[in-house]
Amino acid sequence: MADQRDTGLTLDPKFDDQGLLTAIVTDRTTREILMVAHMNAEALTATRSTGQAHFWSRSRQRLWKKGESSNNVLNVAEIRIDCDQDAVWLICDPAGPACHTGARTCFFRRIEGDGLVPVA
């Protein structure tokens, strides 16, 4: 039986035991997956209030605004949440590459056999 979180219309994010949600980011125009990151409650609030993607950096242990040093911000057009509210989908207009390597997307390689091949 689905609970109210699964079927209702009340925002009630289900953060994991580290206080995080998975965030999937896609390009609004192309629908290409740009990146996957994590958000805590503060990052979700900042994203909703500013219209620019904020995340929780697990490596830095701090809130960060995507593009804070590169200016490659992600302007959020829409936020969707999955059925059990433990993951969000940010539909964005990117202001540059999404990947820290300079690639448009973090998913610029595919697995072939035991190796990786660049995606054109």
Short mmCIF file of N, CA, C and O in Angstrom, two decimals:
data_model
loop_
_atom_site.label_atom_id
_atom_site.label_comp_id
_atom_site.label_asym_id
_atom_site.label_seq_id
_atom_site.Cartn_x
_atom_site.Cartn_y
_atom_site.Cartn_z
N MET A 1 0.84 -1.18 0.00
CA MET A 1 0.00 0.00 0.00
C MET A 1 0.88 1.24 0.00
O MET A 1 1.77 1.38 0.84
N ALA A 2 0.68 2.12 -0.92
CA ALA A 2 1.44 3.36 -1.01
C ALA A 2 1.02 4.29 0.12
O ALA A 2 -0.16 4.36 0.48
N ASP A 3 2.00 5.00 0.67
CA ASP A 3 1.64 5.96 1.72
C ASP A 3 1.44 7.34 1.10
O ASP A 3 1.60 7.54 -0.09
N GLN A 4 1.06 8.29 1.93
CA GLN A 4 0.76 9.65 1.46
C GLN A 4 1.94 10.28 0.76
O GLN A 4 1.77 11.04 -0.18
N ARG A 5 3.17 9.98 1.20
CA ARG A 5 4.37 10.53 0.56
C ARG A 5 4.43 10.08 -0.90
O ARG A 5 4.87 10.81 -1.77
N ASP A 6 4.01 8.84 -1.16
CA ASP A 6 4.10 8.26 -2.51
C ASP A 6 3.04 8.79 -3.47
O ASP A 6 3.28 8.83 -4.67
N THR A 7 1.89 9.15 -2.98
CA THR A 7 0.79 9.50 -3.87
C THR A 7 0.22 10.90 -3.66
O THR A 7 -0.52 11.38 -4.50
N GLY A 8 0.54 11.51 -2.54
CA GLY A 8 -0.04 12.80 -2.21
C GLY A 8 0.63 13.97 -2.91
O GLY A 8 1.56 13.80 -3.71
N LEU A 9 0.17 15.15 -2.62
CA LEU A 9 0.68 16.37 -3.25
C LEU A 9 1.41 17.28 -2.25
O LEU A 9 1.58 18.47 -2.51
N THR A 10 1.87 16.71 -1.15
CA THR A 10 2.63 17.45 -0.16
C THR A 10 4.12 17.17 -0.34
O THR A 10 4.52 16.00 -0.40
N LEU A 11 4.91 18.22 -0.46
CA LEU A 11 6.37 18.05 -0.55
C LEU A 11 6.88 17.58 0.81
O LEU A 11 6.72 18.27 1.82
N ASP A 12 7.47 16.37 0.82
CA ASP A 12 7.97 15.76 2.05
C ASP A 12 9.20 14.93 1.70
O ASP A 12 9.16 13.69 1.71
N PRO A 13 10.32 15.60 1.35
CA PRO A 13 11.50 14.86 0.90
C PRO A 13 11.96 13.81 1.91
O PRO A 13 11.93 14.04 3.12
N LYS A 14 12.37 12.67 1.38
CA LYS A 14 12.84 11.55 2.20
C LYS A 14 14.37 11.49 2.08
O LYS A 14 14.91 10.80 1.23
N PHE A 15 15.03 12.25 2.94
CA PHE A 15 16.49 12.27 2.94
C PHE A 15 17.03 10.96 3.51
O PHE A 15 16.41 10.37 4.40
N ASP A 16 18.19 10.52 3.00
CA ASP A 16 18.78 9.28 3.50
C ASP A 16 19.40 9.50 4.88
O ASP A 16 19.29 10.59 5.46
N ASP A 17 20.08 8.50 5.40
CA ASP A 17 20.64 8.60 6.75
C ASP A 17 21.78 9.62 6.85
O ASP A 17 22.19 9.98 7.96
N GLN A 18 22.27 10.10 5.72
CA GLN A 18 23.27 11.17 5.72
C GLN A 18 22.63 12.52 5.42
O GLN A 18 23.32 13.51 5.23
N GLY A 19 21.31 12.54 5.32
CA GLY A 19 20.57 13.78 5.07
C GLY A 19 20.59 14.22 3.63
O GLY A 19 20.46 15.40 3.33
N LEU A 20 20.72 13.26 2.69
CA LEU A 20 20.87 13.59 1.27
C LEU A 20 19.78 12.98 0.40
O LEU A 20 19.24 11.92 0.70
N LEU A 21 19.53 13.67 -0.71
CA LEU A 21 18.71 13.17 -1.82
C LEU A 21 19.62 13.06 -3.04
O LEU A 21 20.54 13.86 -3.19
N THR A 22 19.35 12.13 -3.93
CA THR A 22 20.04 12.08 -5.21
C THR A 22 19.40 13.11 -6.13
O THR A 22 18.18 13.25 -6.16
N ALA A 23 20.23 13.84 -6.86
CA ALA A 23 19.74 14.85 -7.80
C ALA A 23 20.26 14.52 -9.20
O ALA A 23 21.47 14.43 -9.41
N ILE A 24 19.35 14.34 -10.12
CA ILE A 24 19.68 14.08 -11.53
C ILE A 24 19.43 15.37 -12.29
O ILE A 24 18.36 15.98 -12.14
N VAL A 25 20.39 15.80 -13.09
CA VAL A 25 20.28 17.06 -13.82
C VAL A 25 20.25 16.78 -15.32
O VAL A 25 21.12 16.08 -15.84
N THR A 26 19.25 17.34 -16.00
CA THR A 26 19.18 17.22 -17.46
C THR A 26 19.08 18.60 -18.09
O THR A 26 18.68 19.57 -17.44
N ASP A 27 19.45 18.66 -19.36
CA ASP A 27 19.31 19.88 -20.15
C ASP A 27 17.85 20.02 -20.57
O ASP A 27 17.25 19.08 -21.08
N ARG A 28 17.28 21.18 -20.33
CA ARG A 28 15.85 21.40 -20.65
C ARG A 28 15.57 21.23 -22.13
O ARG A 28 14.53 20.69 -22.52
N THR A 29 16.46 21.67 -22.98
CA THR A 29 16.23 21.63 -24.43
C THR A 29 16.49 20.25 -25.02
O THR A 29 15.66 19.71 -25.75
N THR A 30 17.65 19.66 -24.70
CA THR A 30 18.04 18.39 -25.32
C THR A 30 17.60 17.17 -24.52
O THR A 30 17.61 16.07 -25.05
N ARG A 31 17.26 17.35 -23.24
CA ARG A 31 16.91 16.29 -22.30
C ARG A 31 18.11 15.38 -21.99
O ARG A 31 17.96 14.33 -21.35
N GLU A 32 19.29 15.76 -22.41
CA GLU A 32 20.51 15.00 -22.13
C GLU A 32 20.79 15.03 -20.62
O GLU A 32 20.64 16.06 -19.97
N ILE A 33 21.21 13.89 -20.08
CA ILE A 33 21.63 13.86 -18.68
C ILE A 33 22.96 14.58 -18.57
O ILE A 33 23.91 14.26 -19.28
N LEU A 34 23.01 15.58 -17.70
CA LEU A 34 24.22 16.37 -17.53
C LEU A 34 25.07 15.90 -16.36
O LEU A 34 26.30 15.83 -16.46
N MET A 35 24.45 15.60 -15.25
CA MET A 35 25.21 15.19 -14.07
C MET A 35 24.28 14.58 -13.03
O MET A 35 23.06 14.70 -13.12
N VAL A 36 24.89 13.93 -12.05
CA VAL A 36 24.21 13.41 -10.87
C VAL A 36 24.96 13.95 -9.67
O VAL A 36 26.19 13.94 -9.65
N ALA A 37 24.23 14.44 -8.70
CA ALA A 37 24.85 14.99 -7.49
C ALA A 37 23.93 14.69 -6.32
O ALA A 37 22.99 13.91 -6.44
N HIS A 38 24.21 15.32 -5.19
CA HIS A 38 23.41 15.11 -3.99
C HIS A 38 22.99 16.46 -3.41
O HIS A 38 23.70 17.45 -3.53
N MET A 39 21.83 16.46 -2.78
CA MET A 39 21.30 17.67 -2.15
C MET A 39 20.89 17.34 -0.73
O MET A 39 20.30 16.29 -0.48
N ASN A 40 21.22 18.25 0.18
CA ASN A 40 20.66 18.17 1.53
C ASN A 40 19.50 19.17 1.57
O ASN A 40 19.18 19.80 0.55
N ALA A 41 18.89 19.34 2.71
CA ALA A 41 17.74 20.25 2.81
C ALA A 41 18.14 21.67 2.46
O ALA A 41 17.39 22.38 1.78
N GLU A 42 19.33 22.10 2.89
CA GLU A 42 19.79 23.46 2.60
C GLU A 42 19.98 23.67 1.10
O GLU A 42 19.61 24.71 0.55
N ALA A 43 20.54 22.68 0.41
CA ALA A 43 20.75 22.78 -1.04
C ALA A 43 19.42 22.83 -1.79
O ALA A 43 19.26 23.60 -2.73
N LEU A 44 18.47 22.02 -1.35
CA LEU A 44 17.15 22.03 -1.99
C LEU A 44 16.47 23.39 -1.79
O LEU A 44 15.92 23.96 -2.73
N THR A 45 16.56 23.92 -0.59
CA THR A 45 15.97 25.23 -0.30
C THR A 45 16.63 26.32 -1.13
O THR A 45 15.96 27.17 -1.72
N ALA A 46 17.97 26.31 -1.19
CA ALA A 46 18.70 27.33 -1.96
C ALA A 46 18.37 27.24 -3.45
O ALA A 46 18.20 28.26 -4.12
N THR A 47 18.26 26.03 -3.96
CA THR A 47 17.91 25.84 -5.37
C THR A 47 16.51 26.39 -5.65
O THR A 47 16.31 27.12 -6.63
N ARG A 48 15.57 26.07 -4.79
CA ARG A 48 14.20 26.54 -4.98
C ARG A 48 14.10 28.06 -4.86
O ARG A 48 13.35 28.69 -5.58
N SER A 49 14.85 28.65 -3.96
CA SER A 49 14.73 30.10 -3.74
C SER A 49 15.50 30.94 -4.74
O SER A 49 15.09 32.06 -5.05
N THR A 50 16.60 30.41 -5.29
CA THR A 50 17.42 31.20 -6.22
C THR A 50 17.19 30.87 -7.69
O THR A 50 17.52 31.66 -8.56
N GLY A 51 16.68 29.67 -7.96
CA GLY A 51 16.51 29.24 -9.35
C GLY A 51 17.81 28.75 -9.98
O GLY A 51 17.86 28.50 -11.17
N GLN A 52 18.85 28.60 -9.16
CA GLN A 52 20.12 28.04 -9.64
C GLN A 52 20.47 26.84 -8.78
O GLN A 52 20.24 26.85 -7.56
N ALA A 53 21.03 25.82 -9.42
CA ALA A 53 21.29 24.55 -8.74
C ALA A 53 22.37 24.68 -7.67
O ALA A 53 23.45 25.21 -7.92
N HIS A 54 22.02 24.18 -6.49
CA HIS A 54 22.94 24.07 -5.36
C HIS A 54 22.97 22.61 -4.95
O HIS A 54 21.95 21.92 -5.01
N PHE A 55 24.12 22.16 -4.47
CA PHE A 55 24.28 20.77 -4.07
C PHE A 55 25.06 20.70 -2.77
O PHE A 55 25.66 21.68 -2.35
N TRP A 56 25.07 19.51 -2.18
CA TRP A 56 25.92 19.24 -1.03
C TRP A 56 27.12 18.48 -1.56
O TRP A 56 26.98 17.42 -2.17
N SER A 57 28.29 19.03 -1.37
CA SER A 57 29.52 18.37 -1.79
C SER A 57 29.95 17.40 -0.70
O SER A 57 30.31 17.82 0.41
N ARG A 58 29.92 16.12 -1.02
CA ARG A 58 30.34 15.12 -0.04
C ARG A 58 31.85 15.18 0.18
O ARG A 58 32.32 14.95 1.28
N SER A 59 32.61 15.53 -0.86
CA SER A 59 34.06 15.60 -0.70
C SER A 59 34.50 16.84 0.08
O SER A 59 35.43 16.77 0.88
N ARG A 60 33.83 17.96 -0.15
CA ARG A 60 34.18 19.21 0.55
C ARG A 60 33.41 19.38 1.86
O ARG A 60 33.71 20.28 2.63
N GLN A 61 32.37 18.58 2.01
CA GLN A 61 31.50 18.67 3.19
C GLN A 61 30.93 20.07 3.37
O GLN A 61 30.94 20.64 4.45
N ARG A 62 30.41 20.61 2.25
CA ARG A 62 29.80 21.94 2.31
C ARG A 62 28.83 22.12 1.15
O ARG A 62 28.88 21.42 0.14
N LEU A 63 27.95 23.10 1.32
CA LEU A 63 27.03 23.50 0.27
C LEU A 63 27.82 24.17 -0.85
O LEU A 63 28.78 24.91 -0.57
N TRP A 64 27.47 23.88 -2.09
CA TRP A 64 28.11 24.59 -3.21
C TRP A 64 27.09 24.86 -4.30
O TRP A 64 26.19 24.08 -4.55
N LYS A 65 27.25 26.03 -4.87
CA LYS A 65 26.42 26.42 -6.01
C LYS A 65 27.16 25.98 -7.26
O LYS A 65 28.33 26.34 -7.46
N LYS A 66 26.51 25.21 -8.10
CA LYS A 66 27.13 24.77 -9.35
C LYS A 66 27.52 26.01 -10.15
O LYS A 66 26.71 26.90 -10.38
N GLY A 67 28.80 26.09 -10.52
CA GLY A 67 29.30 27.23 -11.28
C GLY A 67 29.84 28.35 -10.42
O GLY A 67 30.18 29.40 -10.95
N GLU A 68 29.94 28.14 -9.10
CA GLU A 68 30.41 29.22 -8.24
C GLU A 68 31.82 29.68 -8.58
O GLU A 68 32.14 30.84 -8.39
N SER A 69 32.65 28.81 -9.13
CA SER A 69 33.99 29.26 -9.54
C SER A 69 34.13 29.32 -11.06
O SER A 69 34.89 30.13 -11.57
N SER A 70 33.39 28.49 -11.79
CA SER A 70 33.52 28.45 -13.25
C SER A 70 32.52 29.35 -13.98
O SER A 70 32.67 29.59 -15.17
N ASN A 71 31.51 29.81 -13.28
CA ASN A 71 30.37 30.54 -13.86
C ASN A 71 29.49 29.66 -14.75
O ASN A 71 28.61 30.18 -15.44
N ASN A 72 29.71 28.35 -14.75
CA ASN A 72 28.89 27.42 -15.51
C ASN A 72 27.68 27.00 -14.65
O ASN A 72 27.52 25.84 -14.30
N VAL A 73 26.85 27.97 -14.34
CA VAL A 73 25.70 27.71 -13.47
C VAL A 73 24.65 26.89 -14.20
O VAL A 73 24.63 26.81 -15.43
N LEU A 74 23.79 26.29 -13.41
CA LEU A 74 22.64 25.56 -13.94
C LEU A 74 21.40 26.33 -13.52
O LEU A 74 21.06 26.38 -12.34
N ASN A 75 20.75 26.96 -14.49
CA ASN A 75 19.51 27.70 -14.23
C ASN A 75 18.35 26.71 -14.28
O ASN A 75 18.12 26.06 -15.30
N VAL A 76 17.67 26.59 -13.16
CA VAL A 76 16.64 25.56 -13.00
C VAL A 76 15.31 26.03 -13.57
O VAL A 76 14.75 27.03 -13.13
N ALA A 77 14.81 25.26 -14.54
CA ALA A 77 13.51 25.56 -15.14
C ALA A 77 12.38 24.82 -14.41
O ALA A 77 11.27 25.32 -14.30
N GLU A 78 12.71 23.62 -13.90
CA GLU A 78 11.69 22.80 -13.25
C GLU A 78 12.38 21.82 -12.32
O GLU A 78 13.47 21.34 -12.61
N ILE A 79 11.71 21.53 -11.21
CA ILE A 79 12.19 20.49 -10.29
C ILE A 79 11.08 19.46 -10.16
O ILE A 79 9.94 19.80 -9.84
N ARG A 80 11.43 18.21 -10.39
CA ARG A 80 10.49 17.12 -10.19
C ARG A 80 11.05 16.22 -9.09
O ARG A 80 12.25 16.16 -8.88
N ILE A 81 10.16 15.53 -8.41
CA ILE A 81 10.57 14.61 -7.35
C ILE A 81 9.96 13.25 -7.64
O ILE A 81 8.86 13.16 -8.19
N ASP A 82 10.70 12.18 -7.35
CA ASP A 82 10.19 10.85 -7.67
C ASP A 82 9.11 10.42 -6.68
O ASP A 82 8.80 11.13 -5.73
N CYS A 83 8.54 9.25 -6.94
CA CYS A 83 7.35 8.80 -6.21
C CYS A 83 7.54 8.71 -4.71
O CYS A 83 6.64 9.09 -3.96
N ASP A 84 8.68 8.24 -4.23
CA ASP A 84 8.86 8.16 -2.78
C ASP A 84 9.68 9.33 -2.22
O ASP A 84 10.08 9.32 -1.07
N GLN A 85 9.89 10.32 -3.05
CA GLN A 85 10.50 11.61 -2.67
C GLN A 85 11.92 11.48 -2.12
O GLN A 85 12.32 12.25 -1.25
N ASP A 86 12.69 10.52 -2.67
CA ASP A 86 14.08 10.42 -2.25
C ASP A 86 15.07 10.77 -3.36
O ASP A 86 16.28 10.62 -3.20
N ALA A 87 14.55 11.26 -4.48
CA ALA A 87 15.40 11.72 -5.59
C ALA A 87 14.69 12.86 -6.31
O ALA A 87 13.46 12.87 -6.42
N VAL A 88 15.48 13.81 -6.78
CA VAL A 88 14.92 14.93 -7.54
C VAL A 88 15.54 14.97 -8.93
O VAL A 88 16.65 14.51 -9.15
N TRP A 89 14.78 15.54 -9.84
CA TRP A 89 15.21 15.73 -11.23
C TRP A 89 15.17 17.22 -11.48
O TRP A 89 14.12 17.85 -11.40
N LEU A 90 16.35 17.79 -11.74
CA LEU A 90 16.45 19.21 -12.07
C LEU A 90 16.52 19.34 -13.58
O LEU A 90 17.43 18.81 -14.22
N ILE A 91 15.57 20.03 -14.15
CA ILE A 91 15.54 20.30 -15.59
C ILE A 91 16.07 21.72 -15.75
O ILE A 91 15.47 22.67 -15.25
N CYS A 92 17.22 21.83 -16.41
CA CYS A 92 17.99 23.07 -16.36
C CYS A 92 18.37 23.62 -17.73
O CYS A 92 18.41 22.90 -18.72
N ASP A 93 18.70 24.91 -17.71
CA ASP A 93 19.35 25.58 -18.83
C ASP A 93 20.78 25.83 -18.38
O ASP A 93 21.03 26.72 -17.56
N PRO A 94 21.73 25.01 -18.87
CA PRO A 94 23.11 25.17 -18.43
C PRO A 94 23.78 26.38 -19.07
O PRO A 94 23.54 26.68 -20.24
N ALA A 95 24.61 27.07 -18.30
CA ALA A 95 25.34 28.23 -18.80
C ALA A 95 26.78 27.85 -19.13
O ALA A 95 27.69 28.63 -18.96
N GLY A 96 26.97 26.63 -19.60
CA GLY A 96 28.30 26.13 -19.94
C GLY A 96 28.36 24.65 -19.64
O GLY A 96 27.35 24.02 -19.32
N PRO A 97 29.56 24.08 -19.73
CA PRO A 97 29.71 22.65 -19.46
C PRO A 97 29.27 22.30 -18.04
O PRO A 97 29.50 23.06 -17.10
N ALA A 98 28.67 21.14 -17.89
CA ALA A 98 28.23 20.69 -16.57
C ALA A 98 29.33 19.95 -15.82
O ALA A 98 29.37 19.96 -14.60
N CYS A 99 30.23 19.31 -16.54
CA CYS A 99 31.26 18.48 -15.91
C CYS A 99 32.48 19.31 -15.50
O CYS A 99 32.89 20.21 -16.23
N HIS A 100 33.06 18.94 -14.37
CA HIS A 100 34.26 19.64 -13.90
C HIS A 100 35.46 19.44 -14.84
O HIS A 100 36.41 20.19 -14.79
N THR A 101 35.36 18.45 -15.75
CA THR A 101 36.44 18.23 -16.73
C THR A 101 36.35 19.17 -17.92
O THR A 101 37.24 19.19 -18.75
N GLY A 102 35.24 19.90 -18.00
CA GLY A 102 35.01 20.78 -19.15
C GLY A 102 34.11 20.15 -20.20
O GLY A 102 33.73 20.80 -21.18
N ALA A 103 33.74 18.89 -20.00
CA ALA A 103 32.82 18.22 -20.93
C ALA A 103 31.40 18.74 -20.70
O ALA A 103 31.05 19.14 -19.59
N ARG A 104 30.61 18.74 -21.74
CA ARG A 104 29.23 19.22 -21.65
C ARG A 104 28.44 18.46 -20.59
O ARG A 104 27.65 19.02 -19.85
N THR A 105 28.65 17.15 -20.53
CA THR A 105 27.98 16.28 -19.58
C THR A 105 29.02 15.43 -18.86
O THR A 105 30.09 15.16 -19.40
N CYS A 106 28.70 14.99 -17.67
CA CYS A 106 29.59 14.09 -16.94
C CYS A 106 29.58 12.69 -17.56
O CYS A 106 30.46 11.88 -17.29
N PHE A 107 28.60 12.42 -18.40
CA PHE A 107 28.45 11.11 -19.02
C PHE A 107 29.01 11.13 -20.44
O PHE A 107 28.29 10.90 -21.41
N PHE A 108 30.31 11.40 -20.56
CA PHE A 108 30.95 11.54 -21.87
C PHE A 108 31.69 10.29 -22.31
O PHE A 108 32.35 10.29 -23.35
N ARG A 109 31.57 9.19 -21.55
CA ARG A 109 32.20 7.92 -21.92
C ARG A 109 31.20 6.79 -21.74
O ARG A 109 30.31 6.86 -20.91
N ARG A 110 31.37 5.75 -22.54
CA ARG A 110 30.55 4.56 -22.37
C ARG A 110 31.47 3.38 -22.10
O ARG A 110 32.65 3.39 -22.48
N ILE A 111 30.93 2.38 -21.45
CA ILE A 111 31.69 1.18 -21.14
C ILE A 111 31.62 0.23 -22.33
O ILE A 111 30.52 -0.08 -22.82
N GLU A 112 32.76 -0.21 -22.80
CA GLU A 112 32.84 -1.23 -23.85
C GLU A 112 33.86 -2.26 -23.41
O GLU A 112 35.04 -1.92 -23.20
N GLY A 113 33.41 -3.49 -23.23
CA GLY A 113 34.30 -4.53 -22.74
C GLY A 113 34.80 -4.14 -21.34
O GLY A 113 34.02 -3.83 -20.46
N ASP A 114 36.12 -4.13 -21.20
CA ASP A 114 36.73 -3.76 -19.92
C ASP A 114 37.25 -2.33 -19.93
O ASP A 114 37.97 -1.93 -19.02
N GLY A 115 36.88 -1.55 -20.95
CA GLY A 115 37.40 -0.19 -21.06
C GLY A 115 36.32 0.85 -21.27
O GLY A 115 35.12 0.55 -21.23
N LEU A 116 36.78 2.06 -21.49
CA LEU A 116 35.88 3.20 -21.73
C LEU A 116 36.16 3.77 -23.12
O LEU A 116 37.30 3.80 -23.57
N VAL A 117 35.09 4.24 -23.76
CA VAL A 117 35.20 4.84 -25.08
C VAL A 117 34.49 6.19 -25.04
O VAL A 117 33.37 6.28 -24.53
N PRO A 118 35.14 7.23 -25.56
CA PRO A 118 34.48 8.56 -25.57
C PRO A 118 33.19 8.51 -26.41
O PRO A 118 33.11 7.84 -27.43
N VAL A 119 32.19 9.23 -25.95
CA VAL A 119 30.93 9.36 -26.67
C VAL A 119 31.07 10.63 -27.51
O VAL A 119 31.44 11.68 -27.00
N ALA A 120 30.77 10.50 -28.78
CA ALA A 120 30.91 11.65 -29.69
C ALA A 120 29.86 12.70 -29.45
O ALA A 120 28.83 12.51 -28.95
#
